[in-house]
XYZ file of C-alpha atoms in Angstrom:
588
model
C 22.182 -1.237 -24.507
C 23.774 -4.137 -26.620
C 25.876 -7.038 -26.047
C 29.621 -7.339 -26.989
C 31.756 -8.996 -29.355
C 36.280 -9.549 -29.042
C 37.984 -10.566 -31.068
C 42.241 -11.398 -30.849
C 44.205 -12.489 -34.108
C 47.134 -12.911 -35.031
C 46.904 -8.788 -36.790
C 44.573 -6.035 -36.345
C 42.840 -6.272 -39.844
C 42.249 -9.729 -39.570
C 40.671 -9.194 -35.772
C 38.729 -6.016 -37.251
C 37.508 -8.733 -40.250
C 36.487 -11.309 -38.183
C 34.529 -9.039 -36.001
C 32.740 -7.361 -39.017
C 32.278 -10.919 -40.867
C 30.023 -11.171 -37.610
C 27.918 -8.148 -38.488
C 29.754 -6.268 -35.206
C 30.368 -2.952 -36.039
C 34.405 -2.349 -34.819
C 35.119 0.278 -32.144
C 38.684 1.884 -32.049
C 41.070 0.815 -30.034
C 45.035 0.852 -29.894
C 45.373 -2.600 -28.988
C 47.990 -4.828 -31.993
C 45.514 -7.695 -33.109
C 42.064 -6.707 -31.550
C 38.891 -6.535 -33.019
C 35.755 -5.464 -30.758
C 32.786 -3.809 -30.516
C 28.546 -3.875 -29.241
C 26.243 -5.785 -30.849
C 23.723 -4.328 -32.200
C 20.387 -5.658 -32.620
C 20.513 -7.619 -29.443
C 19.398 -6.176 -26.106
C 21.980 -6.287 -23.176
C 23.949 -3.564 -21.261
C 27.495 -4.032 -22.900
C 29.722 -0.519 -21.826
C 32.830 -0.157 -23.677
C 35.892 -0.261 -24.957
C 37.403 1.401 -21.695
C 40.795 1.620 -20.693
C 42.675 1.532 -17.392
C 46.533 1.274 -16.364
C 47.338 -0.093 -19.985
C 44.414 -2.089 -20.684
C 41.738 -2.557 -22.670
C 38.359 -3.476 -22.149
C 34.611 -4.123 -22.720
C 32.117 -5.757 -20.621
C 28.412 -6.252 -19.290
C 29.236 -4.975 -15.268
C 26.737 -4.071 -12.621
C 28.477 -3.864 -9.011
C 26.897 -4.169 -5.914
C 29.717 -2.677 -3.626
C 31.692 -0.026 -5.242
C 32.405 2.003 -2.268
C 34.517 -1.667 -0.707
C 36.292 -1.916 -4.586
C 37.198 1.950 -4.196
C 38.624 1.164 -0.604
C 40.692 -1.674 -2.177
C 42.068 0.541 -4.723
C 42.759 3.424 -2.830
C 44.886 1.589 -0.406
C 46.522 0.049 -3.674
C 47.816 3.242 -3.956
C 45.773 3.419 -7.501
C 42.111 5.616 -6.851
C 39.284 4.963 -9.463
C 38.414 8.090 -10.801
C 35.221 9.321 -9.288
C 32.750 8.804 -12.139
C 34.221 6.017 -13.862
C 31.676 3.538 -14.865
C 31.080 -0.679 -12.949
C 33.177 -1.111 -16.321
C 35.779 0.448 -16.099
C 36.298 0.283 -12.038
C 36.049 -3.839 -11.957
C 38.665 -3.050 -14.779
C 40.727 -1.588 -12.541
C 40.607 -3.772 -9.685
C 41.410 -6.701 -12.356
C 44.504 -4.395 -13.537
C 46.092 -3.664 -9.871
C 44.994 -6.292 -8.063
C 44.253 -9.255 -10.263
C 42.021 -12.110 -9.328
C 41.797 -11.076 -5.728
C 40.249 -7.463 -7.096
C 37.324 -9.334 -9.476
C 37.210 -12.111 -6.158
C 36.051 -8.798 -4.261
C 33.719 -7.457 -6.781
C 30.128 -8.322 -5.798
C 27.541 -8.548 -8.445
C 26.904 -9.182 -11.973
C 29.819 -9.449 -14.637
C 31.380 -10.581 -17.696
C 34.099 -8.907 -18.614
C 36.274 -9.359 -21.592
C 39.808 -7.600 -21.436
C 42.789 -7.330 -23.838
C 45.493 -8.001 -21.523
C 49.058 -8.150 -23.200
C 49.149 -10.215 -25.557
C 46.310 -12.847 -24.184
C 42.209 -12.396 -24.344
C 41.367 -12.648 -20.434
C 37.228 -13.699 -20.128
C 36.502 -12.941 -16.135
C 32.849 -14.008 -15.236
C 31.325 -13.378 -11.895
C 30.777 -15.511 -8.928
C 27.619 -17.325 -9.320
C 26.986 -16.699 -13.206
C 24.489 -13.848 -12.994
C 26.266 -12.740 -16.475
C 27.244 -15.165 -19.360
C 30.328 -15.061 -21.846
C 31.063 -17.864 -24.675
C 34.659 -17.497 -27.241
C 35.611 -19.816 -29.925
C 38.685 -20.552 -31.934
C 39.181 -20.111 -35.680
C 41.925 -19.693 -38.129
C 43.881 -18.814 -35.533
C 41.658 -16.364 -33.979
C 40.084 -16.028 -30.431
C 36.471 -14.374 -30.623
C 34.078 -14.033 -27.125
C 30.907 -12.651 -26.993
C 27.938 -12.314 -24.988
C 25.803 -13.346 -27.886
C 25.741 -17.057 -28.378
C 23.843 -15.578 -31.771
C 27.022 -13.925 -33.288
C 29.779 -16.296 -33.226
C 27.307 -18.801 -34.883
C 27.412 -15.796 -37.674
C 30.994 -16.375 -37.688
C 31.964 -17.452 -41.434
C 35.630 -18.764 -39.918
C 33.892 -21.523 -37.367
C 31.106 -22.626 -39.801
C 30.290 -24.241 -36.900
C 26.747 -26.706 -36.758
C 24.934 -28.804 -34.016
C 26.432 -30.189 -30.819
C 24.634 -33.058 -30.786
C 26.890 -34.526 -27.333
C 24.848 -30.848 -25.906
C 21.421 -32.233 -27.805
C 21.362 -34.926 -25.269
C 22.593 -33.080 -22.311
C 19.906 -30.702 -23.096
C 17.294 -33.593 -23.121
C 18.909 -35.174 -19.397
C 18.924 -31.838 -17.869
C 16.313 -29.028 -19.160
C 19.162 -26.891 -19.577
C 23.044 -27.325 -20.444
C 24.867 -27.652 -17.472
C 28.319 -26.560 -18.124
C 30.874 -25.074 -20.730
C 28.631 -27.214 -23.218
C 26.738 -24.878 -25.645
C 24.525 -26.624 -28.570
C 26.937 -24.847 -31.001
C 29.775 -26.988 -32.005
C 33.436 -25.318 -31.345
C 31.726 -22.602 -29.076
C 32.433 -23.184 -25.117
C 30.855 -20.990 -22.072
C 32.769 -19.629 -19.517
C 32.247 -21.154 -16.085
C 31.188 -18.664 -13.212
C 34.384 -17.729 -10.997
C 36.657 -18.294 -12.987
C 39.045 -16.122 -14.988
C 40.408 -17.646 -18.486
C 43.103 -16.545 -19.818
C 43.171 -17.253 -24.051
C 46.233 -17.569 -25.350
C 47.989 -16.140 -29.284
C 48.963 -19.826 -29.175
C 45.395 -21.674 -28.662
C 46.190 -22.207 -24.827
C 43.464 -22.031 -22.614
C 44.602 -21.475 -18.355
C 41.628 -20.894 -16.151
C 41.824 -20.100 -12.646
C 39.491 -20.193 -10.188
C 38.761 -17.057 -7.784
C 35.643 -18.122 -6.007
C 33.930 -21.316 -5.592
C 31.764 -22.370 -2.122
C 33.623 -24.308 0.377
C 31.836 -26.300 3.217
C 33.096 -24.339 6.223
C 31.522 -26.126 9.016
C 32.455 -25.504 12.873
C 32.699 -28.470 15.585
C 30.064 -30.166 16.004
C 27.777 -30.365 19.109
C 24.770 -29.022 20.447
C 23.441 -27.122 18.360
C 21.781 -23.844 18.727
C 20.509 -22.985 15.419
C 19.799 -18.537 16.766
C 23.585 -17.426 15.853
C 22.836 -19.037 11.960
C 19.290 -17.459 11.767
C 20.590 -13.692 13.011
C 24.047 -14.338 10.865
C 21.580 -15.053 8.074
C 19.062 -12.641 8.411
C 21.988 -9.558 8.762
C 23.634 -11.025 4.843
C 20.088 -11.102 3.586
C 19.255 -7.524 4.428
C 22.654 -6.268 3.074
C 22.047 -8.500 0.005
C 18.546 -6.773 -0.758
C 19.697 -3.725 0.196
C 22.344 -3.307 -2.340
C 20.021 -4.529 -4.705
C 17.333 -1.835 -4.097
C 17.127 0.492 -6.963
C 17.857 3.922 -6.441
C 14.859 6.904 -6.421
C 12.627 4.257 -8.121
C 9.767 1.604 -6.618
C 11.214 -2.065 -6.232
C 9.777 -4.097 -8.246
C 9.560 -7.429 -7.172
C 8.196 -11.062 -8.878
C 5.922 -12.836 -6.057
C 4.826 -16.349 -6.350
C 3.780 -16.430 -3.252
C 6.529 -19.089 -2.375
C 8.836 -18.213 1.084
C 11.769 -17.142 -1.552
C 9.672 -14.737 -3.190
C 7.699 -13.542 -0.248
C 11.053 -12.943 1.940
C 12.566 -10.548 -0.665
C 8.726 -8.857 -0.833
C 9.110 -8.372 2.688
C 12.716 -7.106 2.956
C 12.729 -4.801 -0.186
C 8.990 -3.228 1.903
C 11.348 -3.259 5.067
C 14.350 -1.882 4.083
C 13.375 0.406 0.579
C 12.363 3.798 0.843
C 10.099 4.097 -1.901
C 6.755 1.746 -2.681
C 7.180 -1.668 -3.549
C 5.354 -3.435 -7.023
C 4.705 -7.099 -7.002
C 3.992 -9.165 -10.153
C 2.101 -12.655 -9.860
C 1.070 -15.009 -12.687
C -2.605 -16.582 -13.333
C -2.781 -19.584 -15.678
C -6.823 -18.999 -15.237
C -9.056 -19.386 -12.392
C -10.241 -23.140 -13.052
C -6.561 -24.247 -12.173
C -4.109 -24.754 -9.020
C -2.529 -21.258 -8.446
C -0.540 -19.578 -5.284
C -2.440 -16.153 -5.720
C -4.069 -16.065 -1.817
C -0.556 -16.482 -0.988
C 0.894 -14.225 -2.949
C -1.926 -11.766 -2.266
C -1.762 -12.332 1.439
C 1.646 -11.382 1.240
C 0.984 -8.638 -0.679
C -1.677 -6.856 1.621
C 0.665 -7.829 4.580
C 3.488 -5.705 2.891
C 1.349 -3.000 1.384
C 2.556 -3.639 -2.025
C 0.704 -2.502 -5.166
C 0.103 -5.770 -6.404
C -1.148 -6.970 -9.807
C -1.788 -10.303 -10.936
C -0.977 -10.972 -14.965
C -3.197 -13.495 -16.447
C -1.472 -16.001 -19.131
C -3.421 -17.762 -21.194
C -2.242 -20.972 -22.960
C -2.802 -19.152 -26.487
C -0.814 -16.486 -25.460
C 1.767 -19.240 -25.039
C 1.536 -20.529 -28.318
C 1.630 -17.461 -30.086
C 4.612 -15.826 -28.190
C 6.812 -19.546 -27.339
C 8.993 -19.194 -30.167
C 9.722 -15.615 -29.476
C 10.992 -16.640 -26.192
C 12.983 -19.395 -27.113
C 14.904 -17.220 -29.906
C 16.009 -15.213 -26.581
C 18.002 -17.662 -24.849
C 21.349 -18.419 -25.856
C 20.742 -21.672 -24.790
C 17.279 -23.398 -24.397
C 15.458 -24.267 -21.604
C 12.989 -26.810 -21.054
C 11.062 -24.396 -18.462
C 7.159 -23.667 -19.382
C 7.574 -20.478 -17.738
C 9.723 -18.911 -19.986
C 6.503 -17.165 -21.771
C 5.151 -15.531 -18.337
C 8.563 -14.814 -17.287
C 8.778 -12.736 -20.079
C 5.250 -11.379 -20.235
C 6.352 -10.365 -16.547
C 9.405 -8.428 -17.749
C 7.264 -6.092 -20.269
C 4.816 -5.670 -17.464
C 7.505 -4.458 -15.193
C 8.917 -2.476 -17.664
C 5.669 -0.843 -18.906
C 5.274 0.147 -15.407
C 8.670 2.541 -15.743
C 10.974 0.259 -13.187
C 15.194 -0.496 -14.562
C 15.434 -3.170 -11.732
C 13.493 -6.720 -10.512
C 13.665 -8.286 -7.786
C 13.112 -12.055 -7.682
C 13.109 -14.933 -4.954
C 15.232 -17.289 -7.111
C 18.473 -18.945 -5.248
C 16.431 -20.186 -2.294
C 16.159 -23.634 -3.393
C 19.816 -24.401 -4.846
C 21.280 -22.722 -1.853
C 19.255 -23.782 1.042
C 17.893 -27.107 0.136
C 14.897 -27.202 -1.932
C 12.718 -29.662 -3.733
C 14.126 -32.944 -5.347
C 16.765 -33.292 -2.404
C 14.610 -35.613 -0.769
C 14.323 -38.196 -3.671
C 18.482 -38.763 -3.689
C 18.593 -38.316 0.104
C 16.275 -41.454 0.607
C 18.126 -43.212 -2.499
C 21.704 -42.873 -0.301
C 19.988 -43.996 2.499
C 18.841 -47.533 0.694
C 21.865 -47.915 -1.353
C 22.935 -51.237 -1.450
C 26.158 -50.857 -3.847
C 26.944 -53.717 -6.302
C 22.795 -55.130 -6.591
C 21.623 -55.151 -10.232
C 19.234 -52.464 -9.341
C 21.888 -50.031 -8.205
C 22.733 -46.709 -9.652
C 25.950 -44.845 -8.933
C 24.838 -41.263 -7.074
C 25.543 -39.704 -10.392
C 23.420 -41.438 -12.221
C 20.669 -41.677 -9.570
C 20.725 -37.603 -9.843
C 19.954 -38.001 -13.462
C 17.024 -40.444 -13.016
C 15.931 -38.232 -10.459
C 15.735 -34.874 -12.719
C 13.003 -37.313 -14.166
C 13.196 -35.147 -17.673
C 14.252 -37.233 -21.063
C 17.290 -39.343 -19.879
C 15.439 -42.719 -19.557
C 13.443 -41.625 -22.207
C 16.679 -41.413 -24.831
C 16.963 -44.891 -26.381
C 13.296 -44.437 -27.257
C 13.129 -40.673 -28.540
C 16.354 -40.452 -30.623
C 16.981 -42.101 -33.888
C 19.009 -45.324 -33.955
C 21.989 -42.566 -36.142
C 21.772 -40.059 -33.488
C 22.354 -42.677 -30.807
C 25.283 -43.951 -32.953
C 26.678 -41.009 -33.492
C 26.858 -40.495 -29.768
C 28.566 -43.574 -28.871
C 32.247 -42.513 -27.249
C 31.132 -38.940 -26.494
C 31.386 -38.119 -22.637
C 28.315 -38.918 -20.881
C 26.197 -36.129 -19.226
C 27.262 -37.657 -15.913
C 30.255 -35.948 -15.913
C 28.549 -32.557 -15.230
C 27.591 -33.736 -11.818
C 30.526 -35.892 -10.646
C 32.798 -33.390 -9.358
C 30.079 -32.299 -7.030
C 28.477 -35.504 -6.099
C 31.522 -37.566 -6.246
C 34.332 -35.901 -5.575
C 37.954 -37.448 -5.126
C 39.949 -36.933 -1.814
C 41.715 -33.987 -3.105
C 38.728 -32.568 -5.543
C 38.726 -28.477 -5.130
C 34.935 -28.820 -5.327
C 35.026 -31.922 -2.344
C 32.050 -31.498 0.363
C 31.496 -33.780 3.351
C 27.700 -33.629 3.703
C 25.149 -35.184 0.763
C 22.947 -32.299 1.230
C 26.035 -30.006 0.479
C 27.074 -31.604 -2.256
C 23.609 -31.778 -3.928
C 22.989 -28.158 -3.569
C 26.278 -27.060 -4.603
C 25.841 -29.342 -7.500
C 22.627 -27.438 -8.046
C 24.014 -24.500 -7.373
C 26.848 -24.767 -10.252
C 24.471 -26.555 -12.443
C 20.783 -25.696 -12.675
C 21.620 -22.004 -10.777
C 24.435 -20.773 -13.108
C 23.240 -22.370 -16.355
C 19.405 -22.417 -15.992
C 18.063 -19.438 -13.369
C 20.188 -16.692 -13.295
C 21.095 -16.953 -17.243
C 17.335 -17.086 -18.172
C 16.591 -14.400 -15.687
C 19.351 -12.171 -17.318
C 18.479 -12.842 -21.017
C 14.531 -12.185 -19.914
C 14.499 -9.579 -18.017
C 17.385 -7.282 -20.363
C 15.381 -8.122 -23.675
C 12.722 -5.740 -22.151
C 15.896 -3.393 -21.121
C 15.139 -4.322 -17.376
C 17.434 -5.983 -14.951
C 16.814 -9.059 -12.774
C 18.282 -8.821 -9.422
C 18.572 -12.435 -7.220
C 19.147 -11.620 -4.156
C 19.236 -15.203 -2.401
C 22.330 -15.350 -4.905
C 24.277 -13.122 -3.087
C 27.818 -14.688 -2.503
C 28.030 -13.839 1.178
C 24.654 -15.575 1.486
C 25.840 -18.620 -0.291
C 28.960 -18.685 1.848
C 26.759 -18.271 4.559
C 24.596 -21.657 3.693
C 27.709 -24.000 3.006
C 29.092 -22.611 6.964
C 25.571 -23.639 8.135
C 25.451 -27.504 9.588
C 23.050 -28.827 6.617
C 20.355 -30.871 9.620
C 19.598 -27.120 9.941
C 18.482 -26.668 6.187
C 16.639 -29.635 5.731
C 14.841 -30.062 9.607
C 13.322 -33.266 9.293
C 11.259 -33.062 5.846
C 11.025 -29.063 6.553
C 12.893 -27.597 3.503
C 15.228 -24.384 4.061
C 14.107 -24.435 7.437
C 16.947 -21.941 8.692
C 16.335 -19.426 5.982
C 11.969 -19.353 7.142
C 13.597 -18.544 10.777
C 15.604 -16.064 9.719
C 12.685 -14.207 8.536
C 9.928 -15.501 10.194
C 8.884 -12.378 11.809
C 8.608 -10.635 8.654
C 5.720 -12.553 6.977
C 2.643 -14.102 8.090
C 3.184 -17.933 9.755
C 0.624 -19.515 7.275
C 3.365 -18.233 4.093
C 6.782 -19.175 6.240
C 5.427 -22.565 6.698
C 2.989 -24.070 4.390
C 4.588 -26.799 1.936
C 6.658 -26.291 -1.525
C 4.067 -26.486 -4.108
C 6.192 -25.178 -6.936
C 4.985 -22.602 -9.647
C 1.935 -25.525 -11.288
C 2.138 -24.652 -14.813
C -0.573 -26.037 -16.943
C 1.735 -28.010 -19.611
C -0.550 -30.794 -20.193
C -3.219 -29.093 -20.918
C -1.700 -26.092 -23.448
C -0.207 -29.455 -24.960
C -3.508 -31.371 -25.219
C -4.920 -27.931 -26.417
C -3.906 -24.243 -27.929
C -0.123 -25.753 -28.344
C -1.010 -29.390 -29.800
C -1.132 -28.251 -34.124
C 1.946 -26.016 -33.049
C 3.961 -28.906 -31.205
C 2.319 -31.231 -34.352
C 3.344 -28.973 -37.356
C 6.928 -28.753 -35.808
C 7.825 -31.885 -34.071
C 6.827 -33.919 -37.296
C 7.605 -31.730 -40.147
C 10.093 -32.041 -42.558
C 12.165 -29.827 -41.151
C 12.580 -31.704 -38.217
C 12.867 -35.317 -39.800
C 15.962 -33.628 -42.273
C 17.986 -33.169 -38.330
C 17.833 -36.999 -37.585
C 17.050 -36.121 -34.308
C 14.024 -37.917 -32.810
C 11.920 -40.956 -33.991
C 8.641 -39.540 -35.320
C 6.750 -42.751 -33.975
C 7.837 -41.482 -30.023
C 6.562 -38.340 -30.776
C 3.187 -39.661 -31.931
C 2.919 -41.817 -28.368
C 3.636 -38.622 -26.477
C 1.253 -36.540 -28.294
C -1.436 -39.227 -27.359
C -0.896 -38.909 -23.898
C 0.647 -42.558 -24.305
C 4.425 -44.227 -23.642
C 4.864 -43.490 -20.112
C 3.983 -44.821 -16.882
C 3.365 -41.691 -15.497
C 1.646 -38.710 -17.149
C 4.484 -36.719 -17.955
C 4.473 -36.635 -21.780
C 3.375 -33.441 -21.610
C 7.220 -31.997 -19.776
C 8.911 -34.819 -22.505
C 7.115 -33.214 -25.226
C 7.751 -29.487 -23.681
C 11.367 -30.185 -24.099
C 11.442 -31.385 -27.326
C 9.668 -28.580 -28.965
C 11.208 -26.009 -27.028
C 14.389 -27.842 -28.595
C 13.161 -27.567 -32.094
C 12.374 -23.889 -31.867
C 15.607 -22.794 -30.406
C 17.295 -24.785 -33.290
C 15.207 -23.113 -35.971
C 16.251 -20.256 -34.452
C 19.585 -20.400 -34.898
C 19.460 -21.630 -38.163
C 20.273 -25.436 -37.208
């Protein structure tokens, strides 16, 4: 297993140099200008070069519903052959049928294809899978490894500091924005089609519409059975074959509703994995252990200590291809070796439940709308009120970066524009939704789900050669949510209330309704204690001051527990070092 690397210039040998320069052993392939091969080194499952119909190919492809691609192409009048690889068959599809064949395709792709004389990127649906290309000397280059095109000699490219501060309003980057300057991510759904010339043309083949009936009186049963029949055929074609499911219990409803369907619906026994940040401290474990013993799982509980943290933080950051500000990244990978250890390819997890049905940190925009009063000093525009909300380093910014940085980052586009189309989209806006609930979680779902979750699942999970499955992500599920009237997501203050009926039987009423509580991870105190010389030794070293980056005097207050209203240095602080780790990862 590997990642991949393509490469299109303007002649073979330069494509094959480029490719090499990058340490990427070529494959061959009869394609005039093309460079490609896997990555070694990095773990990932890359398959390729294949060919169909003309074309070349190589990708990272795991399909959910061959037999419904096969149908497509057999009434094409162009049959897959029988054992041709998720590869090679979305291939296909792309070559007969084009954007309505990879619009079909359900599951978890990036796919990279020579296609005449253009470098077509295709990324799936919801962004399960991630792709980035870059232009130099007249060369197009895409990998799945943000870490080899910044080994590419022709870029020389350095650090995006316009991403620095997204990264610092967001916990993540929230769009085609990667930290590396020159280097761009594919968006999920979309095809793009790289041109000899330079020219970039994307097209869109899925994105969630609001698809809501008449209104009325509303009976909320035909939504809960509609839902309930997409979940099961979601988890079902996510069940790994002759194996035990395993799946990742918090003990939340999202996580407790895939335990119970992958016990309903698999034929073999089902492993759960929960996390323990020590006795003395909040956990879920009864719930996650009530659910457990009420779906007669094997369940083990993994206990993480803060010094297991320290030691291993850095490790985990030098995953990602792009940081994230998210203290579990640690467990979530001590998780994937346990799973792995125990002999299981697949995961399950619960994430998707919140972007998609109306989660957490709705409410606090919700009740902003509601008081608006548009034109007062005190007013925010809904775009900027989502920022404030994510309550992470974007008030914070004046304060934490040097008076350079913040100079150097007057005229760039402001990190509002990640959330506009969503939240305030024009009259004739392709992403345009009626409803403020829909528009936050699609927002969410295009932001924080596509460029957070499912890409820090992916990278996770496949660096112990395992791979995470999200279920709740499932397109027809998600297509499902945006055709459901949103008073029956958020009931009141209940939170994804149609998604607990549409399970309810299946798990105990004391797990379908108790309140969010969230995963509470002990930040403060690693940060106060096995993490504070680490955070200290980094944040203020030399190393650090050379960037420019952050004023060492805000760093000081934080690490004092001082400089906020609030006590929430310690998620400031987390973001900041797992910043400056991810940086001296790359080499930055």
């Amino acid at each position: 297993m590997a990642r991949f690397c393509v490469c299109l210039a303007p002649t073979t040998r330069q494509a094959r140099d480029h490719v090499e320069a990058m340490g990427v052993p070529t494959a061959d392939v009869d394609v005039r200008g093309a460079g490609l091969g896997p990555v070694a080194g990095e773990t990932g499952p890359a398959e390729g070069p294949f060919t169909a119909h003309g074309l070349s190919a190589m990708g990272e492809v795991t399909l959910h519903n061959r037999p419904v691609l096969r149908a497509a192409l057999r009434a094409d009048g162009a049959p897959a052959p029988a054992h041709c690889g998720d590869g090679e068959l979305l291939l296909r599809c792309w070559a007969r049928l084009g954007e309505a064949g990879v619009a079909l395709a359900e599951g978890m792709f990036a796919l990279a294809v020579l296609d005449g004389d253009a470098l077509v990127l295709v990324r799936d649906h919801v962004g399960a899978r991630t792709v980035f290309y870059a232009r130099a000397e007249g060369a197009w280059a895409a990998s799945t490894s943000l870490r080899t095109l910044r080994r590419w000699p022709a870029l020389g490219t350095s650090m995006n500091l316009a991403a620095v501060r997204s990264f610092l309003t967001f916990a993540y980057l929230p769009g085609e924005e990667t930290l590396l300057e020159g280097v761009r991510e594919a968006l999920p759904g979309r095809v793009l089609r790289l041109a000899p010339d330079g020219g970039v043309t994307e097209s869109v083949f899925w994105e969630p519409r609001e698809r809501l009936g008449r209104q009325g009186a509303l009976d909320p049963t035909p939504y809960a059975l509609a839902l309930r029949s997409h979940l099961e055929a979601a988890m079902a074609a996510r069940l790994p074959e002759a194996e035990p499911a395993a799946v990742l219990l918090s003990g939340g409803v999202d996580s407790s509703l895939v335990t119970a369907l992958a016990a309903k619906l698999h034929s073999h026994p089902v492993h759960t994995y929960s996390i323990s940040f020590g006795d003395e401290l909040p956990n879920e474990l009864g719930y996650s252990g009530l659910v457990a013993a009420h779906c007669h799982t094997r369940h083990r509980v993994l206990s993480v200590s803060g010094e297991a943290v320290a030691s291993r933080l850095a490790e985990a950051a030098a995953l990602l291809d792009s940081p994230v500000g998210d203290p579990l990244t640690v467990p979530n990978l001590m998780l994937a070796e346990a799973v792995a250890a125990d002999g299981a390819s697949v995961v399950l997890n619960g994430e998707g439940g919140d972007p998609v049905f109306g989660g957490p940190k709705n409410l606090p925009m919700l009740v902003q709308e509601m008081h608006r009063e548009p034109g007062a000093p005190w007013d925010d525009d809904r775009a900027t009120a989502y920022l404030r909300a994510y309550r992470k380093c974007w008030t914070d910014l004046p304060q934490l970066l040097t008076g350079s940085a913040l100079d150097a980052l007057r005229g760039e586009p402001l990190p509002q524009r990640f959330v506009e189309p969503y939240l305030t989209p024009g009259p004739g806006s392709p992403h345009r939704m009626d409803g403020l609930l829909n528009q936050l979680l699609h927002c969410n779902l295009r932001t924080k789900g596509a460029h957070h979750i499912l890409t820090k699942v992916e990278r996770l999970t496949a660096s112990q050669g395992v791979e995470g499955r999200s279920p709740l992500f499932d397109r027809r599920v998600i297509d499902h949510a945006f055709a459901t009237p949103p008073e029956l997501k958020l009931r009141g203050t209940a939170e994804k209330w149609i998604l607990k009926e549409a399970v309810r039987d299946l798990l105990p009423g004391t797990v379908v309704d108790r309140p969010k509580s969230g995963m509470r991870v002990p930040v403060q105190q690693w940060l106060a204690g096995p993490l504070r010389d680490l955070a200290g030794d980094l944040l203020l070293s030399r190393q650090s001051a050379g960037r420019d980056l952050f004023r060492p005097a805000t760093i000081r207050t934080w690490m004092k527990g001082e400089g906020t209203l609030l006590p929430r240095q310690g998620g400031k602080l987390w973001l900041v070092l797992t910043l400056e780790l991810w940086l001296r990862s790359y080499g930055l």
